[in-house]
Amino acid sequence: MKALVYLRISQDRTGERAGVDRQRDDCLKRAKERGWEVVGIETDNDISASGKRRRPGFEAMLKAIEAGKAQVIIAWDLTRLQRSRRDEVRLYELCQKHNMRLALINGAELDFQSAAGRFVADSLGSVARLEIELKSDRQIRASRQAAAAGKRVGGRRPFGYDADGVTVRPAEAAAIKAGYEMALAGVPLAEIARRWNADGFTTGQTRRKEGHEGQPSPWQAYSVRMVLLNPRNAGLRSYKGEVMGKAEWAGIVPESTWRAADATLKHPDRRSGTVSTARRLLSGLARCGVCGSTVHAGGAARAGIVAYRCSGSMGHFSRMAEPVDEYVGKAVVAILSRPDAADLLTDGSLPDAEAMSMQAMSLRARLDSLAVDFADGALTASQLRTATERLREKLAEVEASMADVGRVDKLGDLVAAENVQQVWDAKSVPEKRAVIDLLMDVVIHPPGRGTRNFNPATVEIAPKK
């Protein structure tokens, strides 16, 4: 008789697959004892069967059953095979159709050829679902309680920290800090991902794509976004997207920086893809001096011949990009080299970040105390609802102010540099574009017929209003 082995664990916190390896040994031992020929082993490692994630191994097993490749399925127990009603029905219907048998290491052997066998299987399936639902309820309560206390529950090693989730890894922390700085300066997330990949960092997850199984997964824009949006980097503990308060671990960046990144990365312009990722310095930033249309770059870039063109329907000019870029770059360096350049970083209307952080902590503590007062009978349900709404509104205002604080310092390394030109030259094009967009409006005029030499008067630079 031919047998299929199915293995699964919900969490693999070490990445060593020890759980599925133990299951495999026991399942292969059962097959040897019964004299069954194992024709396939399907594995879902670190994948829950709650139905929220697709299980490639489970789907492959169903296809093998449909193809008639085996007569027996061997699994550790019934909860390894199914924990949702949908998967249970799919599995049982196929088993009944193909006269399959389920051999469970921790459980009975279920024969779908008889009505009694099908009844037992259905009953055990219901018990398994009840067990996981009760376990889920306990885990939810425990997780929320741990979050309120600022404690770590477990899971994969977070980028920037050791496996304990508390000890900071200096090299990764430095990369995260740089990532926040770049994101707040307007640098595309794809550029941050390229920087992290070039520095040898990986996401900590492994690839599943055919031909790349088990390889470290590189950073991409979406995975960088997930890291920068994680409140744990500010030393905050969250639960289901809600910040519960201070965490037991130290933050990598101030809360104001994280708040600023959260507001920036969730802005509709960035999510809709309208944030420019152009590779030329002034593409989409500069405007035509004739019609006001944006200026785009084009030409034979590989040959080093790149031109700026008016994007309007009339196409009012086309001129060499290099001298324009050089002129605008010199203007930026001149502005940031002035003695009063530090004033560009100052906004007296914004509140103090530390004071805002303390106020936010106080408001969260008051929210927690309301629940205690309600449980003790000191507040009615109506009073609890009203007080909670008012505190949440105030907390939202404070958090928005903290986001504004975090956006202030976008020019710090340039203003503080002894050699502004050197720092400017070392920046990537996206970083330079972000500085230009912050400081100035650039208008490019037609150079005039027959003009061969660059005329600074044809590039108009005005301070940002």
Coordinates of C-alpha atoms in Angstrom, one line a residue:
M1 CA 0.0 0.0 0.0
K2 CA 1.3 3.5 -0.9
A3 CA 1.4 6.2 1.6
L4 CA 1.7 10.0 1.7
V5 CA 3.3 11.7 4.8
Y6 CA 2.1 15.2 5.8
L7 CA 4.1 17.3 8.3
R8 CA 3.3 20.7 9.8
I9 CA 4.1 23.0 12.7
S10 CA 2.6 26.4 13.4
Q11 CA 5.8 28.1 14.7
D12 CA 9.4 27.5 14.0
R13 CA 11.1 30.1 16.2
T14 CA 14.6 28.8 15.6
G15 CA 14.3 28.1 11.9
E16 CA 15.9 24.7 12.5
R17 CA 12.7 22.7 11.4
A18 CA 13.2 20.4 14.5
G19 CA 9.4 20.0 14.9
V20 CA 8.7 18.7 11.4
D21 CA 11.9 16.5 11.6
R22 CA 10.5 14.8 14.7
Q23 CA 7.1 14.3 13.0
R24 CA 8.9 12.8 9.9
D25 CA 10.8 10.3 12.0
D26 CA 7.6 9.0 13.7
C27 CA 5.6 8.9 10.5
L28 CA 8.3 7.0 8.6
K29 CA 8.6 4.6 11.5
R30 CA 4.8 3.9 11.3
A31 CA 5.0 3.3 7.5
K32 CA 7.9 0.8 8.0
E33 CA 6.0 -1.0 10.8
R34 CA 2.9 -1.4 8.5
G35 CA 4.9 -2.2 5.4
W36 CA 3.6 0.8 3.5
E37 CA 5.6 2.4 0.7
V38 CA 6.1 6.1 1.2
V39 CA 5.6 7.8 -2.2
G40 CA 5.7 11.4 -1.0
I41 CA 6.3 13.7 1.9
E42 CA 4.6 17.1 2.0
T43 CA 5.7 19.8 4.5
D44 CA 4.4 23.1 5.8
N45 CA 6.9 24.5 8.2
D46 CA 6.0 27.5 10.4
I47 CA 2.6 27.8 8.8
S48 CA -0.6 27.9 10.8
A49 CA -3.6 25.9 9.6
S50 CA -6.0 28.6 10.8
G51 CA -6.9 29.3 7.2
K52 CA -5.3 32.7 7.0
R53 CA -2.3 31.5 5.0
R54 CA -2.1 29.2 2.0
R55 CA -0.4 25.9 2.8
P56 CA 1.5 24.7 -0.2
G57 CA 2.2 21.3 1.3
F58 CA -1.4 20.7 2.1
E59 CA -2.5 21.7 -1.4
A60 CA 0.1 19.4 -2.9
M61 CA -1.2 16.5 -0.8
L62 CA -4.8 17.1 -2.0
K63 CA -3.6 17.0 -5.6
A64 CA -1.7 13.8 -5.0
I65 CA -4.9 12.2 -3.5
E66 CA -6.9 13.4 -6.5
A67 CA -4.3 11.8 -8.8
G68 CA -4.6 8.5 -7.0
K69 CA -1.0 8.3 -6.0
A70 CA -1.6 6.8 -2.5
Q71 CA -4.1 5.0 -0.4
V72 CA -2.9 6.2 3.1
I73 CA -2.1 9.5 4.6
I74 CA 0.2 9.5 7.7
A75 CA 0.2 12.5 10.0
W76 CA 1.2 13.3 13.5
D77 CA -2.4 14.0 14.6
L78 CA -5.6 15.4 13.1
T79 CA -4.8 19.0 14.1
R80 CA -1.7 18.8 11.8
L81 CA -4.0 18.0 8.8
Q82 CA -6.9 20.4 9.3
R83 CA -8.1 23.0 11.7
S84 CA -10.7 24.8 9.6
R85 CA -14.0 23.5 8.5
R86 CA -13.2 24.3 4.8
D87 CA -10.0 22.2 4.8
E88 CA -11.7 19.4 6.7
V89 CA -14.5 19.1 4.1
R90 CA -12.1 19.2 1.2
L91 CA -9.9 16.5 2.8
Y92 CA -12.7 14.3 3.9
E93 CA -14.5 14.4 0.5
L94 CA -11.3 13.4 -1.3
C95 CA -10.6 10.6 1.2
Q96 CA -14.1 9.3 0.7
K97 CA -14.0 9.5 -3.1
H98 CA -10.7 7.7 -3.3
N99 CA -11.2 5.2 -0.4
M100 CA -8.3 6.8 1.6
R101 CA -7.3 5.9 5.1
L102 CA -5.9 8.4 7.7
A103 CA -3.2 7.0 9.9
L104 CA -2.5 9.3 12.9
I105 CA 0.5 8.8 15.1
N106 CA -1.4 10.3 18.1
G107 CA -4.9 9.0 17.3
A108 CA -6.9 6.3 15.6
E109 CA -6.7 5.1 12.0
L110 CA -9.7 6.5 10.2
D111 CA -11.2 4.5 7.3
F112 CA -13.5 6.5 5.0
Q113 CA -14.9 3.4 3.3
S114 CA -17.4 2.9 6.1
A115 CA -20.1 5.2 7.6
A116 CA -18.8 4.6 11.1
G117 CA -15.3 5.7 10.0
R118 CA -16.6 8.8 8.5
F119 CA -18.6 9.6 11.6
V120 CA -15.5 9.1 13.9
A121 CA -13.5 11.3 11.6
D122 CA -16.1 14.1 11.6
S123 CA -16.4 13.9 15.4
L124 CA -12.7 14.1 15.9
G125 CA -12.5 17.0 13.5
S126 CA -15.1 18.9 15.6
V127 CA -13.1 18.2 18.8
A128 CA -9.9 19.4 17.1
R129 CA -11.6 22.7 16.0
L130 CA -12.9 23.2 19.6
E131 CA -9.5 22.6 21.0
I132 CA -7.8 25.2 18.7
E133 CA -10.6 27.8 19.3
L134 CA -10.2 27.4 23.1
K135 CA -6.4 27.6 22.7
S136 CA -6.8 30.7 20.5
D137 CA -8.9 32.4 23.1
R138 CA -6.3 31.8 25.8
Q139 CA -3.5 33.0 23.6
I140 CA -5.3 36.2 22.7
R141 CA -5.9 37.0 26.4
A142 CA -2.3 36.2 27.3
S143 CA -0.9 38.2 24.3
R144 CA -3.0 41.3 25.2
Q145 CA -1.9 41.1 28.8
A146 CA 1.7 40.8 27.8
A147 CA 1.4 43.7 25.4
A148 CA -0.1 45.9 28.1
A149 CA 2.9 45.0 30.3
G150 CA 5.3 45.9 27.5
K151 CA 6.7 42.3 27.3
R152 CA 7.7 40.3 24.3
V153 CA 5.8 37.1 23.6
G154 CA 8.0 35.5 21.0
G155 CA 8.1 34.9 17.2
R156 CA 10.8 35.5 14.6
R157 CA 13.9 37.6 15.4
P158 CA 13.0 41.2 14.7
F159 CA 15.5 43.1 12.4
G160 CA 17.6 45.3 14.6
Y161 CA 17.5 42.9 17.7
D162 CA 18.9 39.6 18.8
A163 CA 16.7 36.5 19.0
D164 CA 15.5 37.5 22.4
G165 CA 13.8 40.6 20.8
V166 CA 15.4 42.8 23.5
T167 CA 19.1 43.1 22.8
V168 CA 19.9 45.6 20.1
R169 CA 22.2 44.6 17.2
P170 CA 24.4 47.7 16.5
A171 CA 24.9 47.2 12.8
E172 CA 21.3 46.5 12.1
A173 CA 20.2 49.3 14.4
A174 CA 22.4 51.7 12.4
A175 CA 20.8 50.5 9.2
I176 CA 17.3 51.1 10.6
K177 CA 18.3 54.7 11.8
A178 CA 19.6 55.4 8.3
G179 CA 16.4 54.0 6.8
Y180 CA 14.2 56.3 8.9
E181 CA 16.4 59.3 7.9
M182 CA 16.1 58.4 4.2
A183 CA 12.4 57.7 4.3
L184 CA 11.7 61.0 6.0
A185 CA 13.8 62.8 3.5
G186 CA 11.7 61.4 0.7
V187 CA 14.0 58.6 -0.5
P188 CA 12.0 55.8 -2.1
L189 CA 11.8 52.6 -0.1
A190 CA 13.2 50.6 -3.0
E191 CA 16.4 52.7 -2.6
I192 CA 16.6 51.9 1.1
A193 CA 16.1 48.2 0.2
R194 CA 19.0 48.3 -2.3
R195 CA 21.2 50.0 0.4
W196 CA 20.4 47.3 3.0
N197 CA 21.0 44.5 0.5
A198 CA 24.3 46.0 -0.6
D199 CA 25.4 46.2 3.0
G200 CA 24.7 42.4 3.4
F201 CA 21.5 42.5 5.5
T202 CA 18.7 40.1 4.9
T203 CA 15.1 39.9 6.2
G204 CA 15.7 36.8 8.3
Q205 CA 13.1 34.8 6.3
T206 CA 13.9 32.2 3.7
R207 CA 12.7 32.1 0.1
R208 CA 10.1 29.6 -1.1
K209 CA 10.3 30.3 -4.8
E210 CA 11.3 27.3 -6.9
G211 CA 15.1 27.2 -7.5
H212 CA 15.7 29.5 -4.5
E213 CA 14.2 27.4 -1.6
G214 CA 16.0 28.0 1.7
Q215 CA 18.0 31.0 0.5
P216 CA 18.0 34.2 2.6
S217 CA 15.2 36.6 1.4
P218 CA 16.5 40.0 0.2
W219 CA 15.0 43.3 1.2
Q220 CA 12.3 44.8 -1.0
A221 CA 10.3 48.0 -0.7
Y222 CA 7.4 46.3 1.0
S223 CA 9.6 44.6 3.6
V224 CA 11.4 47.8 4.4
R225 CA 8.1 49.5 4.9
M226 CA 7.0 46.8 7.4
V227 CA 10.2 47.4 9.4
L228 CA 9.9 51.2 9.5
L229 CA 6.2 51.1 10.5
N230 CA 7.0 48.8 13.4
P231 CA 6.5 50.7 16.7
R232 CA 9.0 48.3 18.4
N233 CA 11.8 50.4 16.9
A234 CA 10.7 53.3 19.1
G235 CA 10.6 51.1 22.2
L236 CA 6.8 50.8 22.0
R237 CA 4.7 47.6 22.5
S238 CA 1.7 47.2 20.2
Y239 CA -1.1 44.7 19.9
K240 CA -3.0 44.3 16.7
G241 CA -1.9 47.6 15.4
E242 CA -2.6 49.5 18.7
V243 CA 0.3 51.0 20.7
M244 CA -0.2 49.8 24.2
G245 CA 2.7 51.7 25.8
K246 CA 6.4 51.5 26.5
A247 CA 8.2 48.1 25.9
E248 CA 10.7 46.3 28.0
W249 CA 13.3 46.8 25.2
A250 CA 15.2 49.9 24.3
G251 CA 14.1 51.8 21.2
I252 CA 16.4 52.3 18.2
V253 CA 14.9 55.7 17.3
P254 CA 12.9 58.3 19.2
E255 CA 9.1 57.9 19.2
S256 CA 8.8 61.2 17.3
T257 CA 10.9 59.7 14.5
W258 CA 8.7 56.6 14.3
R259 CA 5.5 58.7 14.4
A260 CA 6.8 60.9 11.5
A261 CA 7.7 57.8 9.4
D262 CA 4.3 56.3 10.2
A263 CA 2.5 59.4 9.0
T264 CA 4.8 59.7 5.9
L265 CA 4.6 56.1 4.8
K266 CA 0.9 56.0 5.2
H267 CA 0.3 59.2 3.3
P268 CA -2.1 58.7 0.3
D269 CA 0.5 60.1 -2.1
R270 CA 3.1 57.5 -1.2
R271 CA 0.6 54.6 -1.1
S272 CA -0.9 55.5 -4.5
G273 CA 2.6 55.6 -6.1
T274 CA 2.6 59.3 -6.9
V275 CA 5.9 59.8 -4.9
S276 CA 8.5 60.3 -7.6
T277 CA 11.3 57.7 -8.0
A278 CA 13.0 59.5 -10.9
R279 CA 16.7 58.8 -11.4
R280 CA 17.6 62.3 -12.7
L281 CA 18.0 65.2 -10.3
L282 CA 15.2 67.5 -11.5
S283 CA 12.8 65.1 -13.3
G284 CA 9.3 66.0 -12.1
L285 CA 10.7 68.6 -9.7
A286 CA 11.6 71.5 -12.1
R287 CA 9.0 73.3 -14.2
C288 CA 9.0 74.8 -17.6
G289 CA 9.4 78.6 -17.6
V290 CA 7.0 79.0 -20.5
C291 CA 4.0 76.8 -19.6
G292 CA 4.6 75.6 -16.1
S293 CA 4.6 71.9 -17.0
T294 CA 6.9 69.6 -15.2
V295 CA 10.3 68.8 -16.7
H296 CA 11.3 65.3 -17.6
A297 CA 14.6 63.7 -18.6
G298 CA 15.3 61.8 -21.7
G299 CA 17.9 61.0 -24.3
A300 CA 20.7 58.5 -24.8
A301 CA 21.6 58.0 -21.1
R302 CA 24.0 55.2 -21.9
A303 CA 26.0 57.5 -24.1
G304 CA 26.0 60.1 -21.4
I305 CA 23.7 62.4 -23.4
V306 CA 20.7 63.3 -21.2
A307 CA 18.4 66.2 -21.8
Y308 CA 15.6 67.9 -19.9
R309 CA 12.4 68.4 -21.8
C310 CA 9.2 70.3 -21.2
S311 CA 6.5 67.7 -20.7
G312 CA 3.8 70.0 -22.1
S313 CA 2.1 69.3 -25.4
M314 CA 4.1 72.1 -27.1
G315 CA 7.4 70.8 -25.8
H316 CA 8.9 74.3 -25.3
F317 CA 12.5 73.2 -24.9
S318 CA 15.1 70.4 -24.8
R319 CA 18.4 71.1 -23.3
M320 CA 21.4 69.3 -21.8
A321 CA 20.8 68.1 -18.3
E322 CA 24.3 67.9 -16.9
P323 CA 25.1 71.7 -16.7
V324 CA 21.6 72.3 -15.2
D325 CA 22.2 69.7 -12.5
E326 CA 25.6 71.0 -11.7
Y327 CA 24.3 74.6 -11.4
V328 CA 21.4 73.6 -9.1
G329 CA 23.8 71.4 -7.0
K330 CA 26.1 74.4 -6.5
A331 CA 23.1 76.5 -5.4
V332 CA 22.2 73.9 -2.8
V333 CA 25.7 73.7 -1.4
A334 CA 25.9 77.5 -1.2
I335 CA 22.6 77.7 0.7
L336 CA 23.6 75.0 3.2
S337 CA 27.1 76.5 3.7
R338 CA 25.8 79.8 5.0
P339 CA 26.3 80.6 8.7
D340 CA 22.6 80.8 9.2
A341 CA 21.9 77.5 7.5
A342 CA 21.0 75.9 10.9
D343 CA 17.9 78.1 10.9
L344 CA 16.5 75.8 8.2
L345 CA 16.2 73.1 10.8
T346 CA 14.3 75.1 13.3
D347 CA 10.5 75.4 13.6
G348 CA 9.6 77.2 16.9
S349 CA 5.9 76.4 16.4
L350 CA 6.5 72.7 17.0
P351 CA 6.4 71.2 20.5
D352 CA 9.2 69.4 22.4
A353 CA 9.5 65.8 21.4
E354 CA 10.3 64.5 24.9
A355 CA 7.5 66.4 26.5
M356 CA 5.1 65.0 23.9
S357 CA 6.4 61.5 24.6
M358 CA 5.7 61.9 28.3
Q359 CA 2.2 63.2 27.7
A360 CA 1.4 60.3 25.4
M361 CA 2.6 57.8 28.1
S362 CA 0.4 59.6 30.6
L363 CA -2.7 59.4 28.3
R364 CA -2.1 55.7 27.7
A365 CA -1.8 55.0 31.4
R366 CA -5.1 56.9 32.0
L367 CA -6.8 54.7 29.3
D368 CA -5.6 51.6 31.2
S369 CA -6.8 52.9 34.5
L370 CA -10.3 53.5 33.1
A371 CA -10.7 49.8 32.5
V372 CA -9.8 49.1 36.1
D373 CA -12.2 51.7 37.4
F374 CA -15.0 50.2 35.3
A375 CA -14.2 46.7 36.6
D376 CA -14.3 48.0 40.2
G377 CA -17.7 49.7 39.5
A378 CA -16.3 53.3 39.8
L379 CA -17.5 54.0 36.3
T380 CA -20.7 53.1 34.4
A381 CA -20.5 51.8 30.8
S382 CA -21.6 55.2 29.5
Q383 CA -19.0 57.1 31.5
L384 CA -16.3 54.6 30.4
R385 CA -17.2 55.1 26.7
T386 CA -17.2 58.9 27.0
A387 CA -13.9 59.1 28.9
T388 CA -12.3 56.7 26.5
E389 CA -13.3 58.7 23.5
R390 CA -12.0 61.9 24.9
L391 CA -8.6 60.4 25.9
R392 CA -8.2 58.7 22.5
E393 CA -8.9 62.0 20.7
K394 CA -6.3 63.8 22.9
L395 CA -3.8 61.0 22.3
A396 CA -4.3 61.2 18.6
E397 CA -3.5 64.9 18.7
V398 CA -0.4 64.3 20.7
E399 CA 0.8 61.6 18.4
A400 CA 0.2 63.8 15.3
S401 CA 2.3 66.6 16.9
M402 CA 5.1 64.0 17.6
A403 CA 5.0 63.1 13.9
D404 CA 5.6 66.8 13.0
V405 CA 8.5 66.9 15.4
G406 CA 10.1 64.0 13.7
R407 CA 9.9 65.6 10.3
V408 CA 11.9 68.7 11.3
D409 CA 15.5 67.6 10.9
K410 CA 16.0 66.5 7.2
L411 CA 19.1 68.5 6.5
G412 CA 21.1 67.8 9.7
D413 CA 24.1 66.1 8.1
L414 CA 24.5 68.8 5.4
V415 CA 24.2 71.7 7.8
A416 CA 26.5 70.2 10.4
A417 CA 29.2 69.2 7.8
E418 CA 32.6 70.9 7.7
N419 CA 32.6 70.3 3.9
V420 CA 29.1 70.5 2.6
Q421 CA 30.2 69.8 -1.0
Q422 CA 31.7 66.5 0.1
V423 CA 28.6 65.4 1.9
W424 CA 26.4 66.5 -1.0
D425 CA 28.5 64.6 -3.5
A426 CA 28.2 61.4 -1.4
K427 CA 24.4 61.5 -1.5
S428 CA 22.4 59.4 -3.8
V429 CA 20.1 61.0 -6.5
P430 CA 16.9 60.3 -4.4
E431 CA 18.5 61.9 -1.4
K432 CA 19.6 65.0 -3.4
R433 CA 16.1 65.3 -4.9
A434 CA 14.5 65.3 -1.5
V435 CA 16.8 68.1 -0.4
I436 CA 16.1 70.2 -3.5
D437 CA 12.3 69.6 -3.1
L438 CA 12.6 70.8 0.5
L439 CA 14.7 73.9 -0.2
M440 CA 13.7 75.4 -3.6
D441 CA 11.6 75.7 -6.6
V442 CA 13.4 75.3 -9.9
V443 CA 12.2 76.8 -13.2
I444 CA 14.0 76.0 -16.4
H445 CA 13.7 78.3 -19.4
P446 CA 14.5 77.7 -23.1
P447 CA 18.2 78.3 -23.8
G448 CA 17.6 80.2 -27.0
R449 CA 18.3 79.3 -30.5
G450 CA 21.9 78.5 -31.4
T451 CA 23.0 78.8 -27.8
R452 CA 25.9 76.4 -27.0
N453 CA 27.2 77.6 -23.7
F454 CA 25.2 77.3 -20.4
N455 CA 23.5 80.5 -19.3
P456 CA 22.7 80.6 -15.5
A457 CA 20.0 83.1 -16.2
T458 CA 17.9 80.4 -17.9
V459 CA 17.7 78.4 -14.7
E460 CA 15.5 80.2 -12.1
I461 CA 15.9 79.2 -8.4
A462 CA 13.6 80.5 -5.7
P463 CA 13.4 79.6 -2.0
K464 CA 10.5 77.2 -1.2
K465 CA 7.5 79.0 0.2

